[in-house]
Structure formats: C-alpha cells, structure tokens
Coordinates of C-alpha atoms and ligand atoms in Angstrom, one line a residue:
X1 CA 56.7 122.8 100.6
X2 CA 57.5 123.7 97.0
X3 CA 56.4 127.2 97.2
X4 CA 59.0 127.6 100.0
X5 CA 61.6 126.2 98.1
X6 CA 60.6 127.8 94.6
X7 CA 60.8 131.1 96.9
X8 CA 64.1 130.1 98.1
X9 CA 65.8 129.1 95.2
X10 CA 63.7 130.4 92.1
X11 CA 62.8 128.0 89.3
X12 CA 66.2 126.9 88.1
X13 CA 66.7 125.9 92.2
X14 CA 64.1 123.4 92.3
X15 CA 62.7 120.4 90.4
X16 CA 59.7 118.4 92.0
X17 CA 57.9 116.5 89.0
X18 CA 58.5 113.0 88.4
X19 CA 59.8 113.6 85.1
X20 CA 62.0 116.7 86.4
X21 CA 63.3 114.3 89.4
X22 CA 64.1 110.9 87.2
X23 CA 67.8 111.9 86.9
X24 CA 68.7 112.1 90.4
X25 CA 65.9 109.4 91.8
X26 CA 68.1 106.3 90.7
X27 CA 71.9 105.0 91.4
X28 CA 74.3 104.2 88.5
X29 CA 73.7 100.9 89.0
X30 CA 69.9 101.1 89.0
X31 CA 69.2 99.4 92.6
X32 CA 68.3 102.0 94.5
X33 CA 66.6 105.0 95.2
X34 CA 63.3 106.1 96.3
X35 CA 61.2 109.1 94.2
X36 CA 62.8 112.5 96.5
X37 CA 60.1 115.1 97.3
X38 CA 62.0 117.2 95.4
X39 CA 65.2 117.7 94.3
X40 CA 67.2 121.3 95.3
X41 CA 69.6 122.5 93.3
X42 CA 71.7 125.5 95.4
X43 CA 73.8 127.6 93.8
X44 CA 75.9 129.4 96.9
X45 CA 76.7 128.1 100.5
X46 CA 74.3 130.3 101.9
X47 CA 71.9 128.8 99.7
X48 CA 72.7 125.2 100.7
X49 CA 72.5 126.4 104.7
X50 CA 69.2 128.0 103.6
X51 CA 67.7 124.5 102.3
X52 CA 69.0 122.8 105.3
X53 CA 67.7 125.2 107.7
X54 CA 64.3 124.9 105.5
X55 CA 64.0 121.4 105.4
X56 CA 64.7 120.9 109.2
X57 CA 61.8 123.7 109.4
X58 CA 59.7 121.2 107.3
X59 CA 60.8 117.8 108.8
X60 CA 62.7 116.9 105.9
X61 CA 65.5 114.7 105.3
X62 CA 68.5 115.6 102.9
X63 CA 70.3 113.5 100.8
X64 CA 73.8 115.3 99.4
X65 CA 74.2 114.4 95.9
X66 CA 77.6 114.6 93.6
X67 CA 77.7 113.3 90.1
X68 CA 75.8 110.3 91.2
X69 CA 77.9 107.5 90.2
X70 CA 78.1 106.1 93.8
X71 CA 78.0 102.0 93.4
X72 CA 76.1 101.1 97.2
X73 CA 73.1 103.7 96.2
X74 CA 74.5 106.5 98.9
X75 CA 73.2 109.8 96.8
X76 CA 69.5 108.7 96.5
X77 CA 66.5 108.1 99.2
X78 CA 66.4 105.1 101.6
X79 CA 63.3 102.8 101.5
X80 CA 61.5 104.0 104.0
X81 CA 62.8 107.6 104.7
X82 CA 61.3 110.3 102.7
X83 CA 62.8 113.1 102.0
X84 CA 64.7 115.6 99.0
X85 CA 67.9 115.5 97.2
X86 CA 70.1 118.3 97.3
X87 CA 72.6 118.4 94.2
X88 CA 75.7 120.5 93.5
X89 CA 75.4 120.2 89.8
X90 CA 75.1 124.1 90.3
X91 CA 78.3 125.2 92.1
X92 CA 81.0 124.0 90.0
X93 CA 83.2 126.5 89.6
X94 CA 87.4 126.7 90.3
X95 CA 87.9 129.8 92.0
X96 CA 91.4 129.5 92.1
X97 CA 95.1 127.2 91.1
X98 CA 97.6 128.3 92.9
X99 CA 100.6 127.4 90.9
X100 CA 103.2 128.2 93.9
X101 CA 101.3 126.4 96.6
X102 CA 100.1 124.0 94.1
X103 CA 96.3 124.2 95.3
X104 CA 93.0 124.3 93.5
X105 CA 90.4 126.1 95.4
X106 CA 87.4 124.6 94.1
X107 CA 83.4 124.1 94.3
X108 CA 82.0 120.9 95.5
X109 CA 80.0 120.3 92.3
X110 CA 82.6 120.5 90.3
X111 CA 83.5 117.2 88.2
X112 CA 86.7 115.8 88.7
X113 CA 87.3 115.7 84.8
X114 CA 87.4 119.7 84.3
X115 CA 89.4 119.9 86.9
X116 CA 92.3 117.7 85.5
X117 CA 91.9 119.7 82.1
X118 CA 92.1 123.1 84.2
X119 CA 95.8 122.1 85.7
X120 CA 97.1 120.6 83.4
X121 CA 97.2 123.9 81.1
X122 CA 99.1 125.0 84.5
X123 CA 101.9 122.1 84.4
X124 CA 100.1 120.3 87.4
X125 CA 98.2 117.2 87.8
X126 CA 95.7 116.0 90.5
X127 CA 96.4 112.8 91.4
X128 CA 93.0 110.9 91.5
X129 CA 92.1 109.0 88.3
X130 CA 89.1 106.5 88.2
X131 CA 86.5 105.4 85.4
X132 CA 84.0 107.9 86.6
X133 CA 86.1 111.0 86.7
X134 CA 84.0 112.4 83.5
X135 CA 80.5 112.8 86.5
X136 CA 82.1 112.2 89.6
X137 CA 81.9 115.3 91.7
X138 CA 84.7 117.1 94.1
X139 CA 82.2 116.8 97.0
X140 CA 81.3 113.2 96.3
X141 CA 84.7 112.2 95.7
X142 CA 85.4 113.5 98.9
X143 CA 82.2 111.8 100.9
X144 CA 83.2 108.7 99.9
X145 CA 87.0 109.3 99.9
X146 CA 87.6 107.8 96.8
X147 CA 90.4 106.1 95.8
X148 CA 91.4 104.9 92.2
X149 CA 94.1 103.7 90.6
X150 CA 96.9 106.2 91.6
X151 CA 95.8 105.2 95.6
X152 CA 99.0 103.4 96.1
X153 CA 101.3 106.2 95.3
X154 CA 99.2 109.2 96.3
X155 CA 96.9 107.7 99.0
X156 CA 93.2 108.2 98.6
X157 CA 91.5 111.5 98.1
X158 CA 91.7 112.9 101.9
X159 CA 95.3 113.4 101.1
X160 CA 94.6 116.0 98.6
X161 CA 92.4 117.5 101.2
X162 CA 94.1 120.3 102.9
X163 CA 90.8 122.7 103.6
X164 CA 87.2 122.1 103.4
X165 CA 83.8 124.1 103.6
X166 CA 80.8 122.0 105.3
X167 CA 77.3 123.2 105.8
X168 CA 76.7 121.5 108.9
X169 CA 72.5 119.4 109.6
X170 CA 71.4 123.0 111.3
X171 CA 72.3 124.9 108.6
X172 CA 75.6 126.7 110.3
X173 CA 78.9 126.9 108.2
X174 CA 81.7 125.3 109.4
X175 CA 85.2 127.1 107.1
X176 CA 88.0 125.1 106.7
X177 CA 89.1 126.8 103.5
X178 CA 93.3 126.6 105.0
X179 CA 95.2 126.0 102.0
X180 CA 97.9 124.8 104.8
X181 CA 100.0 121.5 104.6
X182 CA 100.6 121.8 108.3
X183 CA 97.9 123.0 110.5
X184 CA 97.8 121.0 114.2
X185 CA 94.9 122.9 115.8
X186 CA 93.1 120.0 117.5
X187 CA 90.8 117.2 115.7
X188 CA 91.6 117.2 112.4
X189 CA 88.0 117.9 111.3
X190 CA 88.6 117.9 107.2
X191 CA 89.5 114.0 107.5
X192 CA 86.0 113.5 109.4
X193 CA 84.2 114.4 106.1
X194 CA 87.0 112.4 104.0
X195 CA 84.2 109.1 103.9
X196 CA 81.4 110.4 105.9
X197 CA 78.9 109.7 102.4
X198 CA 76.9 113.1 103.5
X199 CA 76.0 112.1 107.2
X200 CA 77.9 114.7 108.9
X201 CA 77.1 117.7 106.5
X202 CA 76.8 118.8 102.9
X203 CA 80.5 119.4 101.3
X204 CA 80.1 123.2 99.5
X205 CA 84.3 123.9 98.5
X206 CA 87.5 122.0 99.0
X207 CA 91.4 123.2 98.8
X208 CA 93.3 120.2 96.8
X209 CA 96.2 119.7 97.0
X210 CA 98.0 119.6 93.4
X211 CA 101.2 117.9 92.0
X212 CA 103.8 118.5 89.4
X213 CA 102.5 116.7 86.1
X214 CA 104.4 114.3 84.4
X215 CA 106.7 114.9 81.8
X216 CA 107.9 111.6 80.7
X217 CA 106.1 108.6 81.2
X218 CA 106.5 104.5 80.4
X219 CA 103.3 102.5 80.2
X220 CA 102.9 98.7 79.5
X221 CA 100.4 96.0 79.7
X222 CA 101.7 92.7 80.5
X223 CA 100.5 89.3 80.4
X224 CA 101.7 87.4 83.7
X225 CA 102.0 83.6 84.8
X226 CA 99.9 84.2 87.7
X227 CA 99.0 86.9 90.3
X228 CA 101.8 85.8 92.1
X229 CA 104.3 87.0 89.6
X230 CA 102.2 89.9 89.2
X231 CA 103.0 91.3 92.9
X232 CA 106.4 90.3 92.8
X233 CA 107.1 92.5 90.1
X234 CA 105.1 95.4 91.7
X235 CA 106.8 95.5 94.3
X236 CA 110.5 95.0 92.4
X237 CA 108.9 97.9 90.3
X238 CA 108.2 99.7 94.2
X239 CA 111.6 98.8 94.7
X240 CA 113.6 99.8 91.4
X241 CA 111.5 102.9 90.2
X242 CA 110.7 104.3 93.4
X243 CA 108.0 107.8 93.3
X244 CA 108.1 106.8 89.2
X245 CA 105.7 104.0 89.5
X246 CA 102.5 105.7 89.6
X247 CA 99.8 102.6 88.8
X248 CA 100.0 99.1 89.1
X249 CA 96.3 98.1 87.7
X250 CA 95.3 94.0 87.2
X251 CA 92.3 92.5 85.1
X252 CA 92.2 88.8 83.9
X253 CA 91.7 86.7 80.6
X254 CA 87.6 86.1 81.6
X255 CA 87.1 89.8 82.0
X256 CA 89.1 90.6 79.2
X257 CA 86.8 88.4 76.9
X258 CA 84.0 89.7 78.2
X259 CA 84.6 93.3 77.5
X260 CA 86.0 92.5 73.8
X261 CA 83.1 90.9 73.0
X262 CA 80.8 93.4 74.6
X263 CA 83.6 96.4 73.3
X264 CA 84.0 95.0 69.7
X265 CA 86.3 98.4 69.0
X266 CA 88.4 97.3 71.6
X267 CA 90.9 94.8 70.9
X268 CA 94.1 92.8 72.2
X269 CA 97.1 94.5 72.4
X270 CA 99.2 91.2 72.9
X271 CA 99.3 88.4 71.4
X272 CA 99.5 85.7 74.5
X273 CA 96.6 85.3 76.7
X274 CA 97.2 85.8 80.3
X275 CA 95.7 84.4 83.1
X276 CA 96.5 87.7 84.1
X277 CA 97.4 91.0 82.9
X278 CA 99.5 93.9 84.5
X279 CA 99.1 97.3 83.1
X280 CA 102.1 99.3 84.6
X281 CA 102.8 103.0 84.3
X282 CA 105.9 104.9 85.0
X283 CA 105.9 108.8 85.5
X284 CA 108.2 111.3 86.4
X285 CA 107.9 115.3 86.5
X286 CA 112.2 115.4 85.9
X287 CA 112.9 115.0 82.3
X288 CA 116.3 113.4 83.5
X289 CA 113.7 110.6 84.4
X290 CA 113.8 107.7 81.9
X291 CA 111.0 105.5 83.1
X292 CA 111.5 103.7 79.7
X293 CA 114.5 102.3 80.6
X294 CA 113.9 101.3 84.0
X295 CA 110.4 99.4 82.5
X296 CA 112.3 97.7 80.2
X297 CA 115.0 96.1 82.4
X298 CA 112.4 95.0 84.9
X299 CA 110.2 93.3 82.3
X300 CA 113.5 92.2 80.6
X301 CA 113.9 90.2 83.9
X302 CA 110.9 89.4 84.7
X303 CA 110.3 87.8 81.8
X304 CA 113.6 85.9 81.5
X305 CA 112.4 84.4 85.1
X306 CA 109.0 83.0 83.0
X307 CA 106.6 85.4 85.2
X308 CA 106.0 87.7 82.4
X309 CA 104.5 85.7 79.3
X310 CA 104.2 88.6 76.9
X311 CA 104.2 92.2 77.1
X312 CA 103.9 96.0 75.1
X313 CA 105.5 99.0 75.8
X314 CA 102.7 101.8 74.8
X315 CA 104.9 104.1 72.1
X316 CA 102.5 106.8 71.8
X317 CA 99.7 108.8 73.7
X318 CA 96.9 106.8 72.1
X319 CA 98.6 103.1 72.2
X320 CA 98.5 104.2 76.1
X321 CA 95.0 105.6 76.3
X322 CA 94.2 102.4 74.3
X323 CA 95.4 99.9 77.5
X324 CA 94.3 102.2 80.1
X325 CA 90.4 101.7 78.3
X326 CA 91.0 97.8 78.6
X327 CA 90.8 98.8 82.2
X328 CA 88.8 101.6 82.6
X329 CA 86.1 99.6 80.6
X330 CA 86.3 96.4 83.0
X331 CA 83.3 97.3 85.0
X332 CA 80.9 98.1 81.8
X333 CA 82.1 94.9 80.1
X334 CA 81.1 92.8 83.3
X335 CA 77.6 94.9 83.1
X336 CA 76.4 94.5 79.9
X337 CA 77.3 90.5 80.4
X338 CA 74.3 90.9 82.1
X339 CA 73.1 90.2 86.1
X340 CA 76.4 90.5 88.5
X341 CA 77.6 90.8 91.6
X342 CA 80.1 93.7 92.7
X343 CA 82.4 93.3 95.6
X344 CA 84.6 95.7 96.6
X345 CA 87.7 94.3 98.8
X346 CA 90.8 95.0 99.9
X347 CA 93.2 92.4 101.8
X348 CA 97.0 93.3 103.1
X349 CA 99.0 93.4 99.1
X350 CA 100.8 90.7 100.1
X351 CA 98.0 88.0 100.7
X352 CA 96.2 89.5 97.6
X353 CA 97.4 86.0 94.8
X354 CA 96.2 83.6 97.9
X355 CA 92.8 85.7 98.7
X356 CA 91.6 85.6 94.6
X357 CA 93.4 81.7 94.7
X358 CA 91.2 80.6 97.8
X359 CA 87.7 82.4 96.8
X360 CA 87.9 81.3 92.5
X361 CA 88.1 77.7 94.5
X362 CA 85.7 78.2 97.1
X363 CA 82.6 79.8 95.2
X364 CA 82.8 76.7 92.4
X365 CA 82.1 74.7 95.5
X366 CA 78.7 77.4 96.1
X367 CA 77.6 77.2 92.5
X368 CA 79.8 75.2 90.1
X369 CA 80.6 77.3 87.0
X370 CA 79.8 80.3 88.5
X371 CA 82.7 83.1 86.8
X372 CA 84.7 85.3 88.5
X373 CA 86.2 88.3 87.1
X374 CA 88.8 89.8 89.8
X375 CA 90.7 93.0 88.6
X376 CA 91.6 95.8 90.3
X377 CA 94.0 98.0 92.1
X378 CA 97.7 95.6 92.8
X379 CA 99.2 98.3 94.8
X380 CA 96.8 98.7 97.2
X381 CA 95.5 95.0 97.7
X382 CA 91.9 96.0 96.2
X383 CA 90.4 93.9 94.4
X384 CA 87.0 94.2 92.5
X385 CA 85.2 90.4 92.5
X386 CA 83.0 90.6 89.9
X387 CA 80.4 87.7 89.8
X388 CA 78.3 86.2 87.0
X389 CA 76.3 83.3 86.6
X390 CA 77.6 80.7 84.6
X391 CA 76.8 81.1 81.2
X392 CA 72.8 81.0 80.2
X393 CA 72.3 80.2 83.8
X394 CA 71.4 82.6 87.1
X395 CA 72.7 82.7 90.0
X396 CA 69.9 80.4 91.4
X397 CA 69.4 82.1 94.4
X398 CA 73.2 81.8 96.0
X399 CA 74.4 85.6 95.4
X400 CA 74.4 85.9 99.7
X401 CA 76.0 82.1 100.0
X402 CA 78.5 83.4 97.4
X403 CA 79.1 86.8 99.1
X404 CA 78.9 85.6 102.3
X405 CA 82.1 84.0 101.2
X406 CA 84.0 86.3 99.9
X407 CA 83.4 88.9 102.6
X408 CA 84.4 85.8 105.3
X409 CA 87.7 84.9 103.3
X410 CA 88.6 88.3 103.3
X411 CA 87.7 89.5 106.7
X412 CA 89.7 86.3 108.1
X413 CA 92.7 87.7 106.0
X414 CA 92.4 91.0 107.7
X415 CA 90.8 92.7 104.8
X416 CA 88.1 95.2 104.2
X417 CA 84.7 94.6 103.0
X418 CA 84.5 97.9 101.1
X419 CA 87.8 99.6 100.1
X420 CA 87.3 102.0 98.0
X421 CA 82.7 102.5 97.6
X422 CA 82.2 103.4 101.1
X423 CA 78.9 101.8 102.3
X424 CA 75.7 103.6 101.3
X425 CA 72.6 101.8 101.7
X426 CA 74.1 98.6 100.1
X427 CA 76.4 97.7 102.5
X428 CA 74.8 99.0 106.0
X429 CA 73.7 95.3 106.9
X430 CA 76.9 93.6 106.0
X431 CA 78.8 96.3 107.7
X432 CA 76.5 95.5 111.1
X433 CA 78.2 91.6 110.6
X434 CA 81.1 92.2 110.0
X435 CA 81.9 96.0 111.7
X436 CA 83.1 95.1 115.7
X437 CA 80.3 96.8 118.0
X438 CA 83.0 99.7 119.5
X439 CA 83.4 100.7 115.6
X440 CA 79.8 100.7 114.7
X441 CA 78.6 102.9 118.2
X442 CA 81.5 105.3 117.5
X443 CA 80.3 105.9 114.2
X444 CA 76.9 106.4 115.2
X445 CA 77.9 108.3 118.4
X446 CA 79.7 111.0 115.8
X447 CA 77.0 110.9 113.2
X448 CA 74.1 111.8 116.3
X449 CA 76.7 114.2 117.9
X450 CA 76.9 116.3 114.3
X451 CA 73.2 115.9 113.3
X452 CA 70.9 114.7 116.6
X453 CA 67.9 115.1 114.3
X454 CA 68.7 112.5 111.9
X455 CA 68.1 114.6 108.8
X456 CA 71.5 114.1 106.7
X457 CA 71.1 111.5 104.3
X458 CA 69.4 108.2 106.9
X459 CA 69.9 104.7 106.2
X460 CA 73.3 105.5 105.2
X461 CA 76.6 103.9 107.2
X462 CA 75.1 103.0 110.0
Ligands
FAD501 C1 82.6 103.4 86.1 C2 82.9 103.7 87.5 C3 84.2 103.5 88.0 C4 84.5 103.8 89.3 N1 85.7 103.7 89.8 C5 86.0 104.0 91.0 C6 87.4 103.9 91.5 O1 88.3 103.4 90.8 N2 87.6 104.2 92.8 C7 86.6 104.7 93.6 O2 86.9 105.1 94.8 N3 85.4 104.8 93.2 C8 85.0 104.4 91.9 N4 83.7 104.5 91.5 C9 82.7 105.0 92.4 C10 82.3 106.5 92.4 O3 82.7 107.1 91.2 C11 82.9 107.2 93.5 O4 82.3 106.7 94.7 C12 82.7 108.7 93.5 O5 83.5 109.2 94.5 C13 81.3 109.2 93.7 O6 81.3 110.6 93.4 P1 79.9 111.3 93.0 O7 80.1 112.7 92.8 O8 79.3 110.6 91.8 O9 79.1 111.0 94.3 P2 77.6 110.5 94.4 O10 77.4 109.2 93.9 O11 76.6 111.5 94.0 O12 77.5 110.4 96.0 C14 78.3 109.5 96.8 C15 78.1 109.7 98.3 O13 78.6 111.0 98.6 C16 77.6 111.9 99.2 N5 77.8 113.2 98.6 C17 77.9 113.6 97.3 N6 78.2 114.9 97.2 C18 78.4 115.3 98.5 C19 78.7 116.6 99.0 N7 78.9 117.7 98.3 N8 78.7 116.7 100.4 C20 78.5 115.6 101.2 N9 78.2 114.4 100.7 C21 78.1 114.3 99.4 C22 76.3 111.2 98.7 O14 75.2 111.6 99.6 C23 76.6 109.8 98.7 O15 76.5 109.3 100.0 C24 83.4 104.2 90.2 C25 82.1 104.4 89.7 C26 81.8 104.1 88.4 C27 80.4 104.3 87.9

C-alpha cells in the first residue's frame, strides 16, 4: 500500500509513520480518532480522484479532512473502520475574486482566515466568521455547512455556495464550478454537499459568493436583565436597523468568570455584572449609514425600560476586537475549566429565554450544582450548553442523564440537536433517537446511492 501511494503522490503526498500521522489522527477536542493507515496529502483534483480510485483498488476507506477543528470527531477514523485520511492542507490556493460578480474561486484547503484577508484588500468581505476561521478549511466549512455568528443575517455557508467541485467515492469528477446566482437545472446538487461531512464525496474547489465590506460599523457589549430582554432587543435591533445588524452574540456572568480567570489578559469591559451579556454589531457598506446612532437610541431605550443594566459602545478597532475575544474565547475558557460537556442546539428564537430557563432548572434536579454555561448565537436560536461539574466535583456518571435532558427539552420545543457541528461520529447514536425513521433511511438511501461501497468517511451521519 504505501509504495502505491508514495508512487502516486511522491514523498511530500504521503505520510504513514506514527509520528508523521499524529497531527491528523486526533479531533480538536481529543475524543476521537483511530491511527489512519496513512494519511494522503493530494495536491490537484486528479490527484484526489487518483487516491480514491486507489484506495477503492485496495479496499480502503477515506476520511476527507479540512483544518480539522470539527467538534463531533467527523475528519478522523471510526472505531472499528480502518482506513486513510486524505487532507487538503495541499490545495489551498485562490485562483480567482471576481470583484464584479463578487466571487472567490477558491481551493478546498484553503483556510477561511486567508481568505477574509485576500478580499478585503478588494473592498469585499465573506460573510462567515467563527472562532476557528484561523484552521478551518473551505471544504470542511462546507461539509459541515457551518454557521457562525453572521448565520442570522447571511444564512449558513451553503448560501455563499454558488459552484462546487466534488470527486465523487469512484473517483469520477463531478464540476459545478457555475459562478451563477440563478441556475434551475434540476436537483440542486451543490446544497447536497452543503452538510454531507465527506459521505457523498471529497470537496476539491468552491465559487463563494462575496459581499460588499463594511465601511462603518457600531459594536457594543451589553449587560442585560435576562435573556428575555436580550431577544426583545434583537429583534427591536431586527426591526430598527434592518440589513445593519450583522451579529447578535450572547455569553453569561458563569462563562464570563470562567474565561477571565482562565484568560487573565482578558478583562471586563463593564462595570455591572450581567446575568447576561449581548455583544451587538452594526455594519453597513453605505457611508450614509450611521449604525452609531441607531445603537445608541435602541440601548438609550432599552435601558430606560431596565432590560439593559449596563453597556459600551466599542470606540476603536481594538476596543471592538477586545469584546468580540470575550466571545470568541468562550469555548477555550469552558475547556481549560477542565472536563465538559458540549451541546450544540438550536430552538425556534423565540422560545430560546424559556429553553436555557427550563434546562438551568431541570439539570440541578440531575446533579445539584452542576454549572451551566449557555452562550451562543441570539439570532438564530443556537445555543451552546456548556456543562461542568460542580466545582472540585465530576460529573459522577450523569453526563447521558444530563444530556438526555437537554436534547428532550429541546426536541419537545421543536429544536435541533445539532445546529451548527453536524454529527460526525459523536452524534450518530443520538441522531438514531431522536432523527424520525423516513429522515434517517433517506439519508442513508442518498449516501448508498452516491458511494454503494461504503468507502467515504463510515461511521459518519448515519
Ligand atoms: C474554537 C472553535 C470554534 C468554532 N465555532 C464554530 C461556529 O461558530 N460555527 C460552526 O458552524 N462551527 C464552529 N466550529 C466547528 C468547526 O470549526 C467547523 O465545523 C468547521 O466547519 C470545520 O472545518 P474544518 O476544515 O476544520 O473541517 P474538519 O474538522 O477537518 O472536517 C469536518 C468534516 O468535514 C469533512 N471534510 C473536511 N474537508 C472536506 C472536504 N474537502 N470535502 C469533503 N468533506 C470534508 C470531514 O470529513 C468531517 O466530516 C468551531 C470549532 C472550534 C474549534
């Protein structure tokens, strides 16, 4: 086997000893993964249709892998299913912005960061934005249609999506490389890889769609009474600025003094402590735009009507780089507090105060103490439930009691178990409970339609 892929793809193209594979073997989170038989690192479509085509010669399977910062463990081996990695860390080029059209014709490998930095020197943004964007990859972004914090104003990724490049299980090509807003030519095969985690095919280039970048910009963090006064004023914000408000982001007081005392450089830009805290922002490509002013009225308002405790208006780049960290940095804070439970969920906006209300009350009743760290995305209704034990304690063997909770409060609230991860290997038995039989044999009906081997990426989904 590795003579046939060191012939393939020379020795930059392949890594197979255990010291060569440790980067790519494990998840972020350090839960999962399996030791590959090798890892492949292509540097051309042909060359990733020639690994599939080899590793269906050689009974392999392939896991697709992006920047690897997937949280449910989909870029790395299932238990039980041998098989190699194939990464993109080699194509990662932008062959093209398109400053008319307002596309970027890019590699799959490439990582969203650079690709932010290459349009804005072009007056354009792209308008995906989440703690990972320094690793995570085009193609992964796009397998697990990632969302972030602009979601609520821009959608999720598969609306930047207008073409796509897959190399199908058998090793054929399949270009969708239409840089074309409109294009009704039956099934709209792009949005079936928008989420498909690298079952259906590996993702090689992608046409996104860009947008004009903002020229002036208002951004504040807020302390609020309670979440409910936290979605009134979104959506008075929804309803007052209009396309301005770009982000509505939420974190509370217990993840906020967890991360300053894991973050000592970080520190309180406002004096009150919340419950809660609203970090809004404001943007407009018009320089007639005064986002400013609009903020300030609203908060003016809001906190005249005693939902808004305290609050700062960012005056400078760095003031506002500062309070996007505070939430940026909410997942490491929570991390290095030490063993944790992630939950992903998103409920209809409106119910989003009485979801995060019901389950704080409902896991004390599970394990009294136990701390709950809900911050997230307000916009959209998703919101990451972080666990931890209580303090010098565990979780004394009731993390699935506790789950089991959260994913029942929010499925009974018409909610989604995973909003924004996608499902990986983490979430394949959970999505068997709670995923209504039609759903599940559809998705598994596509999935053995595209790849009747089994070969793309197992134990993934479904
Ligand atoms: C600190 C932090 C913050 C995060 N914040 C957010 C957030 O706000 N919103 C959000 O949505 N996610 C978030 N994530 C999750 C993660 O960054 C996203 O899931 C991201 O889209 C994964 O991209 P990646 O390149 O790292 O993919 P990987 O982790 O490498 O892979 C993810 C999945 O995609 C498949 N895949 C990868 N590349 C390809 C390809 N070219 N073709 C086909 N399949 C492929 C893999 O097989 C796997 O199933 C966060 C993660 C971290 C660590």
């Amino acid at each position: 086997m590795r003579d046939r892929f060191l012939e393939l793809l020379g020795p930059s193209g392949w890594r197979s000893t255990p010291e060569e594979m440790r980067p790519f073997a494990r998840d972020w989170l350090d839960r999962h993964g399996e030791t590959p038989l090798g890892v492949a690192l292509p540097c051309s479509t042909p060359e990733v249709a020639a690994v599939l085509r080899l590793a269906g010669a050689l009974g392999l399977t392939v896991t697709p892998q992006g920047g690897n910062t997937g949280l449910n463990g989909g870029s790395v081996i299932s238990a039980g299913r041998p098989g190699i990695i194939l990464s993109l860390a080699r194509m990662n080029r932008i062959h093209e912005i398109d400053p008319i059209g307002m596309t970027a014709t890019v590699d799959a490998g490439l990582v969203l960061q650079r690709l932010h930095d290459a349009v804005a020197d072009h007056g354009l943004m792209f308008p995906l934005h989440l703690g990972s964007e320094g690793s995570a990859q085009i193609g992964g972004l796009i397998a697990t249609n990632a969302g972030g914090s602009l979601a609520a104003r821009h959608g999720m990724i598969e609306a930047q999506v207008l073409g796509l490049e897959v190399v199908l299980p058998d090793g054929s090509v399949w270009d969708g490389m239409r840089a074309l807003i409109k294009d009704n030519t039956g099934l709209q095969l792009r949005k079936l890889f928008c989420g498909a985690e690298g079952r259906l095919g590996v993702v090689t280039r992608a046409i996104l769609r860009l947008h004009p970048a903002p020229r002036v910009r208002a951004s504040a963090l807020l302390a609020v009474a309670d979440l409910r006064s936290a979605l009134k004023l979104g959506a008075d914000l929804r309803r007052d600025a209009g396309d301005m408000l770009a982000a509505t982001e939420f974190f509370c007081e217990t993840g906020l003094e967890m991360l300053l005392r894991h973050l000592p450089t970080l520190s309180r830009p406002i004096q009150a402590r919340g419950p809660y805290y609203l970090l809004v922002e404001l943007a407009s490509a018009s320089n007639c735009a005064d986002p400013e002013a609009v903020l300030a009225d609203l908060i003016e308002s809001a906190f005249e009507a005693g939902e808004v405790l305290d609050g700062t208006i960012a005056a400078s780049d760095a003031q506002r780089a500062a309070l996007w960290r505070l939430r940026e940095e909410m997942p490491e804070g929570q991390r290095l507090e030490g063993p944790q439970i992630k939950h992903d969920i998103a409920v209809p906006v409106a119910r989003l105060a009485e979801f995060v209300a019901g389950i704080e009350a409902g896991l004390q009743t599970v394990l009294p103490g136990v701390r709950v760290n809900p911050f997230g995305h307000l916009g959209d209704g998703n919101v990451h439930l972080n666990l931890s034990p209580p303090p010098g304690a565990g979780f004394d063997g009731r993390e699935s009691a506790l789950s089991g909770l959260v994913y029942d409060l929010a499925a009974g609230m018409g909610g989604s178990f995973s909003a924004e991860h996608g499902l990986g290997q983490a979430k394949v038995a959970l999505a068997d409970r709670l995923r209504g039989a039609t759903e599940r044999q559809l998705m598994a009906a596509l999935i053995a339609a595209v790849d009747p081997e089994g070969r793309m990426n197992p134990g993934k989904i479904v």
